[in-house]
Short mmCIF file of C-alpha atoms in Angstrom, two decimals:
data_model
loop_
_atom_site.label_atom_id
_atom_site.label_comp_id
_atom_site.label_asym_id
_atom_site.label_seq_id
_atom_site.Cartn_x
_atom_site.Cartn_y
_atom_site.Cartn_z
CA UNK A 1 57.36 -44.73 -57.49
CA UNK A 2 56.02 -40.94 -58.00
CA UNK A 3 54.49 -42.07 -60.97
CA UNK A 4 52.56 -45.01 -59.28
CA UNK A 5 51.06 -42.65 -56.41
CA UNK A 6 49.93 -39.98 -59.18
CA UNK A 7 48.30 -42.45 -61.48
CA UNK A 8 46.57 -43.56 -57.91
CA UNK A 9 45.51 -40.77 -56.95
CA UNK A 10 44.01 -39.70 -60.35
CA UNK A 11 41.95 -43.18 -60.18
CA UNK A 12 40.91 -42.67 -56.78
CA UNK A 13 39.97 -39.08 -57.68
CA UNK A 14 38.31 -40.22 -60.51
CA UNK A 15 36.50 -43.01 -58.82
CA UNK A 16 35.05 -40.65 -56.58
CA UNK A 17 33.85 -37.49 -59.16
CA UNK A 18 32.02 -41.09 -60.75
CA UNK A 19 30.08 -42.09 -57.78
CA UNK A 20 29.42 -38.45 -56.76
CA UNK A 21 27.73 -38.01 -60.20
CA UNK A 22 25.21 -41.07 -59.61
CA UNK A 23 24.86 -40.23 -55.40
CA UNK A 24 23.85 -36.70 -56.62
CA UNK A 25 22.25 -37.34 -60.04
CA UNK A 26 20.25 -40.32 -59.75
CA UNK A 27 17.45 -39.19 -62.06
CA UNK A 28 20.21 -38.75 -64.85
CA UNK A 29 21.27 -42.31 -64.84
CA UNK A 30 17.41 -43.98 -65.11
CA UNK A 31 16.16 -41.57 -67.81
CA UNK A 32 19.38 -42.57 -70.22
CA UNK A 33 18.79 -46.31 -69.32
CA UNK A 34 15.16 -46.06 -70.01
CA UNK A 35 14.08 -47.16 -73.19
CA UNK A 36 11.89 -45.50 -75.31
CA UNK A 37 9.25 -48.13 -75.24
CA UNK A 38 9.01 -47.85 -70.97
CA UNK A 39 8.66 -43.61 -71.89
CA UNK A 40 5.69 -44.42 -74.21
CA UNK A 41 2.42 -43.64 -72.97
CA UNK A 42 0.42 -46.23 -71.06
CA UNK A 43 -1.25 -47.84 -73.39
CA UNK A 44 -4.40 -49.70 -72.06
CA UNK A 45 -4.24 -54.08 -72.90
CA UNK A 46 -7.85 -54.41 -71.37
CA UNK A 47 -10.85 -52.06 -70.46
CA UNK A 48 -11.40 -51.12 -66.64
CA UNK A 49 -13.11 -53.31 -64.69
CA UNK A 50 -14.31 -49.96 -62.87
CA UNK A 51 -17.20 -48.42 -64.78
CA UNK A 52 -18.30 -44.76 -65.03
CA UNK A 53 -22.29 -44.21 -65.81
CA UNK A 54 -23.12 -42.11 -68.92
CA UNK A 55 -26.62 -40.82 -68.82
CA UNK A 56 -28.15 -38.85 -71.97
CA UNK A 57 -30.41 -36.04 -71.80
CA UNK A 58 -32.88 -37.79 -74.88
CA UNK A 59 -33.48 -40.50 -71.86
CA UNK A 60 -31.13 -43.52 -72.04
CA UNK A 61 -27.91 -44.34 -69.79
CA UNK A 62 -25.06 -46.84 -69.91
CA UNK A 63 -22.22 -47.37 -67.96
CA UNK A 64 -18.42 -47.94 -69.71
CA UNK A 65 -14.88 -48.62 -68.67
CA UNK A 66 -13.53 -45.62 -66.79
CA UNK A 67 -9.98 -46.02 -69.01
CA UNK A 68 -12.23 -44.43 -71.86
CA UNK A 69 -13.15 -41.26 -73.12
CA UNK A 70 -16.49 -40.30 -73.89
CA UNK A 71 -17.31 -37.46 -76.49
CA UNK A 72 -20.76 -36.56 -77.52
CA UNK A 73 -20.71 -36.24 -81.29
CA UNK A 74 -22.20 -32.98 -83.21
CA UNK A 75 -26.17 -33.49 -83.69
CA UNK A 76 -28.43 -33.25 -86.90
CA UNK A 77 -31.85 -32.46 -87.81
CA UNK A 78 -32.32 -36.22 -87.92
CA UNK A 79 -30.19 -37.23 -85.44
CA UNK A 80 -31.15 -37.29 -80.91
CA UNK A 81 -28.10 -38.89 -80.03
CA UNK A 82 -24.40 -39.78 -81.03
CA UNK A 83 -21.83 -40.81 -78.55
CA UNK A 84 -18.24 -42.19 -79.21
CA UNK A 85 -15.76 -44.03 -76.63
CA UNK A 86 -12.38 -43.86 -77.61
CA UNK A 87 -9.00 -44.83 -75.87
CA UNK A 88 -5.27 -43.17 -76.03
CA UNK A 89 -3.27 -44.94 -78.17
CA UNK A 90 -5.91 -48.11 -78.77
CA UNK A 91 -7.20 -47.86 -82.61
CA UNK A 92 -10.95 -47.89 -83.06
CA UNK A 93 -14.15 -46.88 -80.98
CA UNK A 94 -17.76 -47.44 -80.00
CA UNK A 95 -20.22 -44.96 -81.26
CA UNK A 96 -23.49 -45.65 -80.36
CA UNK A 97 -26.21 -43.49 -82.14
CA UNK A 98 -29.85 -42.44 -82.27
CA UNK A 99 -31.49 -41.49 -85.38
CA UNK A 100 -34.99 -41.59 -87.20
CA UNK A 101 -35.26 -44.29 -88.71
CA UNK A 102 -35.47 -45.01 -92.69
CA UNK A 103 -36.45 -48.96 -91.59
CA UNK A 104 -39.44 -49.90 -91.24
CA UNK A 105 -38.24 -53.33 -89.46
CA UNK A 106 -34.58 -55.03 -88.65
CA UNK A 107 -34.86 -57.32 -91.23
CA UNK A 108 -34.68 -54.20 -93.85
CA UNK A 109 -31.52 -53.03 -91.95
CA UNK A 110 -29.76 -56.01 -92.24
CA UNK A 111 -30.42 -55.95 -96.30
CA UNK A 112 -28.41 -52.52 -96.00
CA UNK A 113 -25.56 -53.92 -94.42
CA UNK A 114 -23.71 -55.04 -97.64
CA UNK A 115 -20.03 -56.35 -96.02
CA UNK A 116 -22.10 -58.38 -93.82
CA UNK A 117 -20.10 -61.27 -93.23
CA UNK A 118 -22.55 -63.77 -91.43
CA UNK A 119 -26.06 -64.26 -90.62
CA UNK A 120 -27.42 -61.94 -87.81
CA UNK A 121 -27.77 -62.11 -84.15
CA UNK A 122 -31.05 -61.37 -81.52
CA UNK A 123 -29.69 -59.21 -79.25
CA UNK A 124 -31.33 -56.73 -76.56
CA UNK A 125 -30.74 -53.13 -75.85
CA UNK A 126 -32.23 -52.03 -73.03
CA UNK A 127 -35.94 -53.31 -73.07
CA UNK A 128 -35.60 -53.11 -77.30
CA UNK A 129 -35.13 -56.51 -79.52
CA UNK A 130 -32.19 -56.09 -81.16
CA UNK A 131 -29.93 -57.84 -83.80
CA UNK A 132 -26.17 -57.72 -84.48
CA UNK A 133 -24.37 -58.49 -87.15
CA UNK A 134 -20.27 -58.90 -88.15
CA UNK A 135 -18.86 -57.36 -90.77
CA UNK A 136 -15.01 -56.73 -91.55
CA UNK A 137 -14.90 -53.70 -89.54
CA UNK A 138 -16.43 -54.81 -86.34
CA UNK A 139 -19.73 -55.50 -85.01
CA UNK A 140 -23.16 -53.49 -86.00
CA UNK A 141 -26.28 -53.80 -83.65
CA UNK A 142 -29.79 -51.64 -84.47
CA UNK A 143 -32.97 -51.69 -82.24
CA UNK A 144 -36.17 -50.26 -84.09
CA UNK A 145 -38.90 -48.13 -82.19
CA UNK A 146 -41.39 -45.85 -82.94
CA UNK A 147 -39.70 -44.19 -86.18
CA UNK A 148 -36.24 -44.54 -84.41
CA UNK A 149 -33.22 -46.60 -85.02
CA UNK A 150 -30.93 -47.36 -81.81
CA UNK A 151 -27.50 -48.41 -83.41
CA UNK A 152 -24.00 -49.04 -81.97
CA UNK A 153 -20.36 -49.66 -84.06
CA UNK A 154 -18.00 -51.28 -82.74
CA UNK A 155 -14.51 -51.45 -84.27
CA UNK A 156 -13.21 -54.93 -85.22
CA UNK A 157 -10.47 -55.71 -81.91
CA UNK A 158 -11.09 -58.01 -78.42
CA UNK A 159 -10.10 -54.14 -76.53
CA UNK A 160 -13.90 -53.06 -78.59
CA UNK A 161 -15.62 -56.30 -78.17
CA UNK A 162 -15.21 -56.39 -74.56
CA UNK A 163 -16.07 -52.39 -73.76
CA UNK A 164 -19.38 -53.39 -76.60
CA UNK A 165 -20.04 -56.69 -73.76
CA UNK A 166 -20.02 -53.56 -71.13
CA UNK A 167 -21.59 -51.12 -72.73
CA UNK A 168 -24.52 -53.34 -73.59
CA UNK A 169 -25.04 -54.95 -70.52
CA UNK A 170 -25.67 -51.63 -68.65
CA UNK A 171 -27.93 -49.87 -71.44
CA UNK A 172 -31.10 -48.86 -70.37
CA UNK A 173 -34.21 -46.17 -70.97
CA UNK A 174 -34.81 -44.02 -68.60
CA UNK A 175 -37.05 -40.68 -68.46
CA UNK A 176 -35.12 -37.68 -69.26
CA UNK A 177 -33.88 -35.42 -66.63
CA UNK A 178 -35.55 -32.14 -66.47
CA UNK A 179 -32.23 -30.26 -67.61
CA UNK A 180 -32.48 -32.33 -71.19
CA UNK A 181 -36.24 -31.85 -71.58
CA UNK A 182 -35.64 -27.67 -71.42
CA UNK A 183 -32.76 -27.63 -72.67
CA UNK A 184 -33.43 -30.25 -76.08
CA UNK A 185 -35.31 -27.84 -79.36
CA UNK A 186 -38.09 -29.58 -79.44
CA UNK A 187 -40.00 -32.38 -77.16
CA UNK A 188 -40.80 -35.19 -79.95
CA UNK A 189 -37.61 -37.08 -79.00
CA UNK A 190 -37.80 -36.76 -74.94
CA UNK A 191 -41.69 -38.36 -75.40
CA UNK A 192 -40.36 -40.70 -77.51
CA UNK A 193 -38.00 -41.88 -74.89
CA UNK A 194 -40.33 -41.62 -72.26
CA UNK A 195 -42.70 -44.11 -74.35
CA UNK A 196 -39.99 -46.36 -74.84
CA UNK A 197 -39.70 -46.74 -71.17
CA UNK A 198 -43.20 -47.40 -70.28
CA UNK A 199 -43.40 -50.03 -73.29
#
């Protein structure tokens, strides 16, 4: 009969240091239930419907997902603009560049691309004809102007294609701001992009 009561009272006692534990510890119990795939970062399925507005100092804007980061890239002699869009833990990007120009027309562009994979596109970007093109990497588009070649890369995924749809749909020219015309080396790329405006 002692025996019974003892073994009682050590299950009882027991029962009790047990729901102590989770009453005072709750945190402990959900972070060893978790699995590692719910502590993984957030990994964006789609691109924002909210959009953030990028404007360059050479004189062009866009506006892109606001669940992407945007990095300017390092400049060259030859080069006014290079931007990429990237996301955390989503493969690929969108780098849309601004360089002089080696084409003298689109059609000479598209004999560059050698992967491409189908015939190309019209497009527009901004006020500029345009053409895109697939290749097994993603999606190429190039505008030609004055001596300059407008031209985006887009990584082969729906994620890219859809922030490209974005992206393109909210390109425009626009004159430079005052900050990027005295603060840019030299002035032959702010005209330019000034002139493309007017055209």
């Amino acid at each position: 009969m002692m025996n019974k009561k003892i073994i009682i009272l050590i299950l009882i006692f027991g029962l009790i240091l047990v729901a102590g534990k989770f009453l005072l510890f709750p945190g402990s119990q959900k972070i060893s239930l978790d699995s590692p795939a719910q502590q993984a970062v957030n990994v964006p399925d789609v691109p924002s419907d909210i959009l953030k507005s990028y404007m360059d100092p050479s004189g062009f804007s866009f506006n892109y997902p606001d669940n992407l980061s945007l990095a300017p890239n390092e400049l060259t002699d030859a080069t006014y603009a290079e931007v990429q869009l990237s996301a955390k833990g989503v493969e690929g990007s969108l780098i849309l560049k601004i360089t002089d120009s080696k084409f003298a027309n689109l059609d000479e562009w598209v004999k560059s691309i050698k992967d491409a994979q189908d015939t190309p596109k019209e497009a527009k970007l901004g006020s500029l004809k345009a053409l895109e093109i697939k290749t097994p990497n993603g999606l190429k588009l190039a505008a030609i102007g004055q001596g300059v070649i407008f031209s985006v890369d887009v990584s082969q995924s729906d994620f890219w294609n859809k922030v490209y749809s974005k992206v393109i749909a909210g390109f425009s020219f626009a004159l430079p701001s005052q900050d990027g015309a005295s603060s840019s080396d030299g002035s032959s790329d702010v005209i330019f992009e000034g002139e493309e405006v007017l055209e």
